[in-house]
Short mmCIF file of C-alpha atoms and ligand atoms in Angstrom, two decimals:
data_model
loop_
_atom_site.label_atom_id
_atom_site.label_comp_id
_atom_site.label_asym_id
_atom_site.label_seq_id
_atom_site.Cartn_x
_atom_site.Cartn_y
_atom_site.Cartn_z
CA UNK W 170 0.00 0.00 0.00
CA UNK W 171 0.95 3.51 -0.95
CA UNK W 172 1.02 6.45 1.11
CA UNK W 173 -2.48 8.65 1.25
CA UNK W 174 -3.24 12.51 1.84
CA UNK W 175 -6.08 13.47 3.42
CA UNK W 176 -6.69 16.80 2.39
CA UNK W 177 -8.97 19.82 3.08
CA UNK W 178 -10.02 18.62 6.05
CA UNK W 179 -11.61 21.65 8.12
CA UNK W 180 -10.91 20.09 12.18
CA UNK W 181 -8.93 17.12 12.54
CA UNK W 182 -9.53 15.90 15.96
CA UNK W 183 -6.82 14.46 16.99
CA UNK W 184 -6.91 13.49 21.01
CA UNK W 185 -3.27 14.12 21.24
CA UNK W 186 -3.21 17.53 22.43
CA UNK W 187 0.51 17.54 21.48
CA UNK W 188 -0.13 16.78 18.13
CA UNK W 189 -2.00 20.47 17.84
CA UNK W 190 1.07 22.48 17.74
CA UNK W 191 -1.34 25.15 16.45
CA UNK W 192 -1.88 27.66 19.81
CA UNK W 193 -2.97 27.90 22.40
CA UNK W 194 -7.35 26.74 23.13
CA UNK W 195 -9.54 30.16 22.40
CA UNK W 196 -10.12 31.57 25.47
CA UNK W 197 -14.05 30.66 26.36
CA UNK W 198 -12.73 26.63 25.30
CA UNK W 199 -15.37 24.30 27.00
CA UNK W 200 -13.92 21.71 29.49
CA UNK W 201 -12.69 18.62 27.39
CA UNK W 202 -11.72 21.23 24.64
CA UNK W 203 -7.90 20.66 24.69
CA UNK W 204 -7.92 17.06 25.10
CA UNK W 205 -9.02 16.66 21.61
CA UNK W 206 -5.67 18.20 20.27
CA UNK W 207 -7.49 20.04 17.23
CA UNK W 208 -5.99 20.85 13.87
CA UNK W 209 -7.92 23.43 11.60
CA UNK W 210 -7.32 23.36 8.33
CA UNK W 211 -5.41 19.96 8.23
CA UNK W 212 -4.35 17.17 6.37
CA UNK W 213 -3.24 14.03 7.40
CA UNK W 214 -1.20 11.41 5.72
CA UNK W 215 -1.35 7.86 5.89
CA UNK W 216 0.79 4.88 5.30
CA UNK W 217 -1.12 1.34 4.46
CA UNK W 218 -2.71 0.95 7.53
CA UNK W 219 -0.95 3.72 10.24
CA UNK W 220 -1.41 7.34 10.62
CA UNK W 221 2.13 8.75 9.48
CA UNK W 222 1.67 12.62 9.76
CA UNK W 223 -0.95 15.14 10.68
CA UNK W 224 -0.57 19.11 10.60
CA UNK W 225 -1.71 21.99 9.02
CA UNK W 226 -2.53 21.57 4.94
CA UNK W 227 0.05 24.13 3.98
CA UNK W 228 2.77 21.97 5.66
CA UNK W 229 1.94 18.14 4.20
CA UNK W 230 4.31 15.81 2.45
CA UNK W 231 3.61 15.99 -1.78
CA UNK W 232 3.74 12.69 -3.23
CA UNK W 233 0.76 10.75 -1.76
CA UNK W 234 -2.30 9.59 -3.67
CA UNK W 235 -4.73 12.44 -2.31
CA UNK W 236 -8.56 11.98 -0.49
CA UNK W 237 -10.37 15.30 -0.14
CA UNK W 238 -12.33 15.46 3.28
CA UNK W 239 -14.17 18.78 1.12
CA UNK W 240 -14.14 20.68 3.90
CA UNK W 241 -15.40 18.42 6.28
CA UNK W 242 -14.09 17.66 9.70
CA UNK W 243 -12.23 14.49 10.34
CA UNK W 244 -12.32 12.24 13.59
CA UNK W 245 -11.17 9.34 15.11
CA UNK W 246 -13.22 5.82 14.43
CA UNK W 247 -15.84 5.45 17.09
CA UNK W 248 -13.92 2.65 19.71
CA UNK W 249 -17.53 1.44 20.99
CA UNK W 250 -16.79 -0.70 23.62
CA UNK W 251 -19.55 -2.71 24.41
CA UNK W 252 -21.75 -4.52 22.32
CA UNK W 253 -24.23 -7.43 22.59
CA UNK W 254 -24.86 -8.54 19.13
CA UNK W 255 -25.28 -12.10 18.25
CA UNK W 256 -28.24 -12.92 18.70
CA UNK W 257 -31.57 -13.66 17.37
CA UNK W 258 -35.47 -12.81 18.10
CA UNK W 259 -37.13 -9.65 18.08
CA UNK W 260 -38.35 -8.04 21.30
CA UNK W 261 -39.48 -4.55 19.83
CA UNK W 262 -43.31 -5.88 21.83
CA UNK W 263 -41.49 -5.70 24.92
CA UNK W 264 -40.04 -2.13 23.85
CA UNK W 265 -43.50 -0.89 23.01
CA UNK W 266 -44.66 -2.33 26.62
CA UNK W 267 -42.17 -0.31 28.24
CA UNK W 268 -43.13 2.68 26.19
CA UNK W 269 -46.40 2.00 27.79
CA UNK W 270 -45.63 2.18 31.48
CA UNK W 271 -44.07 -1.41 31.80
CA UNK W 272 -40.38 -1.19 34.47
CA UNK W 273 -37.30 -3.17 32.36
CA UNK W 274 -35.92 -5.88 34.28
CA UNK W 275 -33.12 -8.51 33.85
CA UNK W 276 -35.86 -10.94 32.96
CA UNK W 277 -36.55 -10.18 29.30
CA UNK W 278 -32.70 -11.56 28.55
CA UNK W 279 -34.43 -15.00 28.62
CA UNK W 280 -36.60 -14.75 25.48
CA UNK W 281 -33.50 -13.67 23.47
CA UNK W 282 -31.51 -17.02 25.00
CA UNK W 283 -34.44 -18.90 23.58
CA UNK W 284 -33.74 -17.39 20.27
CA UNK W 285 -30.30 -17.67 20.51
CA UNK W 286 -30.08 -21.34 21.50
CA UNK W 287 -32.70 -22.43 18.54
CA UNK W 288 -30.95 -20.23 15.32
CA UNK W 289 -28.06 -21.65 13.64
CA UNK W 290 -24.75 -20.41 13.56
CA UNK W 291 -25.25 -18.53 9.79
CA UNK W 292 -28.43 -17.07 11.35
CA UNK W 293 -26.42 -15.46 14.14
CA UNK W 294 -23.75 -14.53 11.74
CA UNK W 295 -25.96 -13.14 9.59
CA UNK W 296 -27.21 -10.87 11.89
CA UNK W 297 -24.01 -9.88 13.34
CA UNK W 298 -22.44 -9.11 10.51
CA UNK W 299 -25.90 -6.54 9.52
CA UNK W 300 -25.77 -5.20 12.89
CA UNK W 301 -21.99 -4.69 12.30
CA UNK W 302 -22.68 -2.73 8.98
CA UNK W 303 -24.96 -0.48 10.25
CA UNK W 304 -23.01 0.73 12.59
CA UNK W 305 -20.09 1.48 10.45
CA UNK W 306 -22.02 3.50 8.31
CA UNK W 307 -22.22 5.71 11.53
CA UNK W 308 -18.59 5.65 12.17
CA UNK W 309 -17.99 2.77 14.28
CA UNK W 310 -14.76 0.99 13.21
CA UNK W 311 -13.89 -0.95 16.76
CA UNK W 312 -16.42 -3.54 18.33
CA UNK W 313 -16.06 -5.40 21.52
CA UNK W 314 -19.04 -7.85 21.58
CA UNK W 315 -20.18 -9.92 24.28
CA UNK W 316 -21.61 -13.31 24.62
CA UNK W 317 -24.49 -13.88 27.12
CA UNK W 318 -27.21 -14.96 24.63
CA UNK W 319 -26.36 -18.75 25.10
CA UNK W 320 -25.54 -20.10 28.85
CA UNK W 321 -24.64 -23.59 28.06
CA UNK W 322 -21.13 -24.26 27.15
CA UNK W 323 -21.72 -25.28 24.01
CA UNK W 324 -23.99 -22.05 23.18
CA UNK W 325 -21.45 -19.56 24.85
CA UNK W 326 -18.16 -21.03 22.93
CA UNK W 327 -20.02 -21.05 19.72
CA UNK W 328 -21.31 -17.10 20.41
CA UNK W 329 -17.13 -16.72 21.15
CA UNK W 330 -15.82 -18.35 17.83
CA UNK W 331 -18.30 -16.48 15.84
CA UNK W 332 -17.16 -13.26 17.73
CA UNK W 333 -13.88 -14.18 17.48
CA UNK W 334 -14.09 -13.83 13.39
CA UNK W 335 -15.19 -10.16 13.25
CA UNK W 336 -13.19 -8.53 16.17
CA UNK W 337 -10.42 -9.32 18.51
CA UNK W 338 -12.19 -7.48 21.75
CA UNK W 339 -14.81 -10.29 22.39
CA UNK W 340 -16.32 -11.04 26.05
CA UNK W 341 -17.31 -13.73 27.85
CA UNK W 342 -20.56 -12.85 30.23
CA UNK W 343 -21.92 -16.27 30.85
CA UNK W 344 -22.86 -15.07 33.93
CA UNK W 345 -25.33 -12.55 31.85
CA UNK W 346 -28.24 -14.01 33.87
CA UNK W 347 -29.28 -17.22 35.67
CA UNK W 348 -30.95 -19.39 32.61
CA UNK W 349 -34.04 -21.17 33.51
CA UNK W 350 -33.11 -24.65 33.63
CA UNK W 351 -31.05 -23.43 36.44
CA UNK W 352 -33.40 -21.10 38.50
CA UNK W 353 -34.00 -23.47 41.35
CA UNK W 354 -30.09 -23.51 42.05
CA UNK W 355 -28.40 -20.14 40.92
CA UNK W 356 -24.86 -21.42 42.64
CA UNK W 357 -24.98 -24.40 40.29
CA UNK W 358 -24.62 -22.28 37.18
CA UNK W 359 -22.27 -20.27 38.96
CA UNK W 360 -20.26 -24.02 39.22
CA UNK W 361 -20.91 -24.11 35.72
CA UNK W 362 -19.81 -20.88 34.43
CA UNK W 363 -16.84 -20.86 36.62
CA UNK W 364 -15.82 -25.06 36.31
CA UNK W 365 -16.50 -25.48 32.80
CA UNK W 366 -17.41 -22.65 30.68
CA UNK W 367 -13.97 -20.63 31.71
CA UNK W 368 -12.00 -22.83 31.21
CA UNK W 369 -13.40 -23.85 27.87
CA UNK W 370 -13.40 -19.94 26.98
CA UNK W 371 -9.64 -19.38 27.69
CA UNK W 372 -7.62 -17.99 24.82
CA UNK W 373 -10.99 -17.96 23.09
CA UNK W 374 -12.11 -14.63 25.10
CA UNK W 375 -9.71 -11.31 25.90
CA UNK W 376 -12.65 -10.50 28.40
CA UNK W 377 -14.23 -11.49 31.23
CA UNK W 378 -17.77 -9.97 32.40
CA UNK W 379 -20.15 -10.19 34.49
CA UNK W 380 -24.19 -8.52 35.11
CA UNK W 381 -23.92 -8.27 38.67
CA UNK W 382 -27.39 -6.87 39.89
CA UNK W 383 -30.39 -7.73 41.47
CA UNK W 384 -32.19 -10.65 39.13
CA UNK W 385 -28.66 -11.47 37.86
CA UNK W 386 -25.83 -11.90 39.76
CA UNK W 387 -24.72 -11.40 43.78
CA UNK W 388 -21.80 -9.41 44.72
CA UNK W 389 -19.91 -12.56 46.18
CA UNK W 390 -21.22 -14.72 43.13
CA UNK W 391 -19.46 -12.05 40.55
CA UNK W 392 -16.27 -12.03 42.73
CA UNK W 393 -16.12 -15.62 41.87
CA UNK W 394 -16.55 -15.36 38.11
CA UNK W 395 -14.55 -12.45 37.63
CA UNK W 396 -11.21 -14.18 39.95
CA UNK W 397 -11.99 -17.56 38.05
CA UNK W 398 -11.78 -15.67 34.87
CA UNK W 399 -8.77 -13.35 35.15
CA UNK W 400 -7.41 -16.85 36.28
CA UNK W 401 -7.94 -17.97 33.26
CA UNK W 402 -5.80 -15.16 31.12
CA UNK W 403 -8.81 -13.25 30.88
CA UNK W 404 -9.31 -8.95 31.56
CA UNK W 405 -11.85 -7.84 33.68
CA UNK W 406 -15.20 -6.08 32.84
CA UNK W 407 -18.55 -5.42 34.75
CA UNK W 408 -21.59 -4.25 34.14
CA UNK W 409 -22.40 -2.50 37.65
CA UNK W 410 -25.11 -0.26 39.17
CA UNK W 411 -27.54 -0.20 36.30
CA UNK W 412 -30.62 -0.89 37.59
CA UNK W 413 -29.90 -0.39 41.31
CA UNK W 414 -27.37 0.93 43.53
CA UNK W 415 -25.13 -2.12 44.74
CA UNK W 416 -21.72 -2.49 45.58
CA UNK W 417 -21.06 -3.41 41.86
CA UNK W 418 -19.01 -0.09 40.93
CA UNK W 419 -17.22 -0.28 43.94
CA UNK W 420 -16.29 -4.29 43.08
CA UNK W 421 -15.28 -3.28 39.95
CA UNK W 422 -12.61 -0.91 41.31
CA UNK W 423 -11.61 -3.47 43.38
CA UNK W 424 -11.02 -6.30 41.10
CA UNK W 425 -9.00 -3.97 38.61
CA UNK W 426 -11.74 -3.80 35.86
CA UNK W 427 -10.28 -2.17 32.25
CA UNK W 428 -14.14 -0.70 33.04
CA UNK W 429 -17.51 -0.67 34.58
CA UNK W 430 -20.03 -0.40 32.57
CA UNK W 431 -23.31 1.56 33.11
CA UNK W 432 -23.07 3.10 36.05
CA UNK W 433 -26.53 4.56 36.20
CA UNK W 434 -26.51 4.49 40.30
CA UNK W 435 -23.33 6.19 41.46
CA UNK W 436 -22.64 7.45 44.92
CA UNK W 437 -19.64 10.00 45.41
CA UNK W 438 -17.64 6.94 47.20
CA UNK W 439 -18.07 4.34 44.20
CA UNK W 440 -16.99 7.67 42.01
CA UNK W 441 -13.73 7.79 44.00
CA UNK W 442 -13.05 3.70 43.98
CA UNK W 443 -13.24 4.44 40.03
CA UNK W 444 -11.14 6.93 39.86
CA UNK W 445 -8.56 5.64 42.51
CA UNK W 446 -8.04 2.33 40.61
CA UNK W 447 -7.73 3.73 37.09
CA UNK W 448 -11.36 2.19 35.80
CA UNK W 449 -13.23 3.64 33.28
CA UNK W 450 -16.93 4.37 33.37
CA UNK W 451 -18.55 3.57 30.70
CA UNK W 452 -22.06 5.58 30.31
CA UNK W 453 -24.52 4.05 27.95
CA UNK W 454 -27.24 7.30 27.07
CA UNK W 455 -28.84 4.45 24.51
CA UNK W 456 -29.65 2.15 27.95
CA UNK W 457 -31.22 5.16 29.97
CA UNK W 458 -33.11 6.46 26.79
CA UNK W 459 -34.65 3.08 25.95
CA UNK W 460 -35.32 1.95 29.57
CA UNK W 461 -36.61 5.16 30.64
CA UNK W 462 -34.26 5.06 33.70
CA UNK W 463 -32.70 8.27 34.95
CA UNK W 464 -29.48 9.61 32.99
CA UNK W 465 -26.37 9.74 35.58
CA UNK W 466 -24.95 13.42 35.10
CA UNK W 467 -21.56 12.88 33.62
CA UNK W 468 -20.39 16.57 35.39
CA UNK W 469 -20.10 14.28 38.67
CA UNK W 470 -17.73 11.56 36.98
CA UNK W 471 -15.54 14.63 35.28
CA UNK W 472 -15.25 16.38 38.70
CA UNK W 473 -14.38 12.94 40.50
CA UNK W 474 -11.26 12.55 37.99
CA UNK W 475 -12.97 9.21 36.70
CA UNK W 476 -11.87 8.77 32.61
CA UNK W 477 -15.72 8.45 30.96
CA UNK W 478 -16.47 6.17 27.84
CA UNK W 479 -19.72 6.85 26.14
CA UNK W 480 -20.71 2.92 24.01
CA UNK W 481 -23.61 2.07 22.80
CA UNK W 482 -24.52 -1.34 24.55
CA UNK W 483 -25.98 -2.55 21.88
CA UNK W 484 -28.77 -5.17 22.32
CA UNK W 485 -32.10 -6.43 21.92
CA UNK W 486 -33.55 -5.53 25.32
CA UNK W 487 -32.18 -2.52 27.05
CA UNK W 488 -31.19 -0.62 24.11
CA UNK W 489 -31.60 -1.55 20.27
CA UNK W 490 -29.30 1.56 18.70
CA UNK W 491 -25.96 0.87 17.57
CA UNK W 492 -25.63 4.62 16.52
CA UNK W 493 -22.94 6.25 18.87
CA UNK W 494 -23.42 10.00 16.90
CA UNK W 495 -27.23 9.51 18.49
CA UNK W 496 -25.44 8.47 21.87
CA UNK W 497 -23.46 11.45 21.35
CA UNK W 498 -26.52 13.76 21.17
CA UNK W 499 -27.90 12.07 24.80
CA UNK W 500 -24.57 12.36 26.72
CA UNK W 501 -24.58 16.13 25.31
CA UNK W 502 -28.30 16.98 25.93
CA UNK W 503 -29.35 14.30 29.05
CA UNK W 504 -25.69 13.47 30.78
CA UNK W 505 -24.37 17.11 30.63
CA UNK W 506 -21.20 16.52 28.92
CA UNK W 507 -19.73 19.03 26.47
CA UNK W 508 -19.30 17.94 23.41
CA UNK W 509 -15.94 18.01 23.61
CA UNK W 510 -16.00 15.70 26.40
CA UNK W 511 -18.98 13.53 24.39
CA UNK W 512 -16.52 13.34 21.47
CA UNK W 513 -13.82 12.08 23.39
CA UNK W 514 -15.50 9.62 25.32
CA UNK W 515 -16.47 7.99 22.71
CA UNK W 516 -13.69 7.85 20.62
CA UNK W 517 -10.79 8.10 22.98
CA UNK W 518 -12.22 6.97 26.39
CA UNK W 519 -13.78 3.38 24.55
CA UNK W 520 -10.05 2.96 23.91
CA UNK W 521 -9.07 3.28 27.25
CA UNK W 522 -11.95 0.80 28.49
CA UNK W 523 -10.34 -1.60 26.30
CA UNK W 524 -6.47 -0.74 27.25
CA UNK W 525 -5.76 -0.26 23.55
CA UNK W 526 -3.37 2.92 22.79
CA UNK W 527 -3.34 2.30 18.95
CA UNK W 528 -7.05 3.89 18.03
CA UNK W 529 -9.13 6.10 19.65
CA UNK W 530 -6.64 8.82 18.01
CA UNK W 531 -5.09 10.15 14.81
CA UNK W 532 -1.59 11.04 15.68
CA UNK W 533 1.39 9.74 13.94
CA UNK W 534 1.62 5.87 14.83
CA UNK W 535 -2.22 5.36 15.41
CA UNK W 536 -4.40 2.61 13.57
CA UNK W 537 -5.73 5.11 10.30
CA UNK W 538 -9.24 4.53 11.61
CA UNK W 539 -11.49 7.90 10.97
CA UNK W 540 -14.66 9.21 9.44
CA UNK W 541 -14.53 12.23 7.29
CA UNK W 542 -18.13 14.28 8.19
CA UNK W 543 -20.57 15.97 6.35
CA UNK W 544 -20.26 19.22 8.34
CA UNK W 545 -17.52 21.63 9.06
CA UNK W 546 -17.35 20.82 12.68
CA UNK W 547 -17.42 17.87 15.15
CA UNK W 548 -20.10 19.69 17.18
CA UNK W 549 -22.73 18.98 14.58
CA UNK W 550 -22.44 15.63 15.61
CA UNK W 551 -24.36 16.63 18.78
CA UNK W 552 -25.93 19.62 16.94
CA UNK W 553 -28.05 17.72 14.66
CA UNK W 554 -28.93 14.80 16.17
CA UNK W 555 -30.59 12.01 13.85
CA UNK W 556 -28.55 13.40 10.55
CA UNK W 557 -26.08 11.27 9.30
CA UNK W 558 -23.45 12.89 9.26
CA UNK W 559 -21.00 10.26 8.71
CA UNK W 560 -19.81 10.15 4.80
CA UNK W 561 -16.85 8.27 5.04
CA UNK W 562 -15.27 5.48 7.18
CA UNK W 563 -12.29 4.32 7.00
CA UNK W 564 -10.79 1.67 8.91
CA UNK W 565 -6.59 0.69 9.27
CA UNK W 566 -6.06 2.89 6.02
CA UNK W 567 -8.88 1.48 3.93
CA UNK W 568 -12.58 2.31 2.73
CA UNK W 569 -15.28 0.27 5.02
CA UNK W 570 -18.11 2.24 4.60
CA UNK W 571 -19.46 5.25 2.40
CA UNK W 572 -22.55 7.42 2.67
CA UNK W 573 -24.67 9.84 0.48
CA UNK W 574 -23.68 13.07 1.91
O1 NIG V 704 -26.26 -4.18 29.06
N1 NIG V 704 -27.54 -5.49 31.53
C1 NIG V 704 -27.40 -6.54 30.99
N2 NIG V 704 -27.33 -6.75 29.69
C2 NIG V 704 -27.82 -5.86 28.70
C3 NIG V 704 -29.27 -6.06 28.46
C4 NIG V 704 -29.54 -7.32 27.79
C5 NIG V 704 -30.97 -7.55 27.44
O2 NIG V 704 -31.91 -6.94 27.98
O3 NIG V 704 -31.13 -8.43 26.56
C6 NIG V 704 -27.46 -4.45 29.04
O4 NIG V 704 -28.31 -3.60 29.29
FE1 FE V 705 -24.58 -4.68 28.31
#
């Protein structure tokens, strides 16, 4: 591969604030402003599949096969760091329900396991791999994806291997919640999960997680699968305080998560376990809009020096949207980030909740993942929510997905 220069590009968002050699922030700068190390009137050259140079247009290499962003601002590849998507069954009924007045709970995970357990593997594929396009036409260009869908052995290594073809961030969360055939003896699927499926899963699954909640899993019961799984060569991940307020954030911090996911219950104290161990939050606007749950304020995680992710959680229950520009728009308008914040949450902060330093930025070395946008500015993502704005994605160097603009 050849080298390539992206040219009149209006904002390059960088996140390396040392790559924007190009002054100082202007002066009224919203909090998160200089994090996103902004070039105006950029250009950025690339070099088969790695960023090589980024700076101002009047200063870029000659020689390179040229791609005009026509004035439209450039970002990083959204890093959306957690995902449920193979699966199968629709539960849009139960959606309208809650529309209707009707509380979500952990229980409607069962009808999709049904589904799951009775499609074939090309069915689940199938699906994955739509659900995957879609959401690279809006910019997405890293998935982690979870299992959960299956909870036999069987049904959660097969979810892994056909993970384990379209991304190299998959999950284990066998412990996603208690299937039926087990309800009478919750601690025997625990056995289970923690005798058998983990140890089937190793080298098969970079993470381990776990739905620790009321109706899923106990505190001490996630303690177990989380220790049995980082046994097993595997990172931990939780989803924590989503539906109530636990001890699940707090675990988290504990047990050295890469993240904890949710986070829709925080007191001040789980805020400063989060920060104090280095775990990410991951907010999920989709999960709160869909579920009708209140939206944590995002101001409180910024002031507690917690690093934020924004992801879409994309599933059939909680939240069906695998759209991060639309979970950009609720963080902005519902979670009180700035966009600037919003922005880098979602680019730069799902790379931190997966401890990867090569995306989640364009600065010389970085994975040449990036949309070019259909507006001038980054802050139209937020601006005009529901507009595709995405017209171009491109991920390590090369085309993956092109719009109308
Ligand atoms: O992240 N919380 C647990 N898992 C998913 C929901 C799964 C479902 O309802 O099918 C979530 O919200
Ligand atoms: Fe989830």
């Amino acid at each position: 591969m050849g080298t390539i220069l992206v040219t009149d590009i209006s904002e390059l968002v960088t996140n390396d604030p040392s790559a924007a050699a190009a002054g100082p922030a202007p002066a009224s700068a919203p909090d998160g402003y200089e994090r996103l190390g902004i070039i105006t009137d950029a250009a950025m050259l690339i070099d088969g599949d790695i960023v090589r140079w980024v700076g101002p247009a009047d200063e870029a290499p000659a020689g390179a096969t040229t791609i005009s962003a026509a004035g439209g601002a450039v970002i990083p590849g959204f890093v959306d760091s957690h995902n449920h998507l193979v699966f199968a069954g629709d539960r849009s009924a139960e959606f309208a329900a809650r529309m209707a007045g009707q509380k979500y709970s952990a229980g409607g995970i069962a009808t999709t396991v049904a589904a799951t357990r009775a499609a074939s593997d090309a069915e689940l594929e199938d699906n994955l791999t739509t659900l995957m396009r879609q959401a690279e036409h809006s910019g997405t260009t890293t998935f982690e994806i979870k299992t959960g869908y299956g909870l036999t052995l069987a049904d959660e290594i097969r979810q892994l291997e056909i993970i384990n073809r379209h991304t190299d961030e998959s999950t284990l969360i066998a412990a996603h919640v208690v299937p039926p055939e087990h309800k009478d003896n919750p601690e025997r699927y625990v056995d289970l999960v923690v005798d058998e499926i983990i140890p089937a899963a190793a080298g098969k699954a970079k993470w381990i997680d776990v739905f620790c909640e009321e109706g899923a899993f106990t505190e001490d019961q996630t303690a177990r699968i989380l220790n049995a799984g980082v046994a097993a060569g595997m990172r931990p991940r939780l989803h924590a305080n989503q539906l109530t307020a636990g001890g699940a954030l707090q675990l988290a911090a504990a047990h050295g998560c890469a993240s904890a996911d949710h986070a829709t219950f925080a007191s001040d104290a789980d805020l400063a376990a989060l920060a104090e161990a280095g775990t990410v939050a991951t907010l999920l606007p989709g999960v709160e809009f869909s579920t009708r749950q209140p939206y944590p304020d995002a101001r409180r995680f910024h002031a507690a020096g917690v690093t934020v992710a924004i992801a879409s959680d994309c599933n059939p229950g909680s939240c069906f949207t695998s759209s991060i520009p639309f979970c950009i728009a609720l963080a902005v308008r519902d979670m009180h980030f700035t966009v600037e914040q919003a922005i880098w949450s979602a680019t730069a902060g799902g790379a931190a909740a997966l401890e990867r330093s090569d995306i989640g930025r364009l600065s010389p070395g970085a994975r040449a993942d990036f949309s070019i946008l259909t507006a001038p500015s980054y802050r139209h993502l937020a601006y005009r929510p529901g507009v595709n704005l995405i017209r171009e994605v491109h991920r390590a160097g090369r085309p993956i997905a092109v719009n109308p603009s």
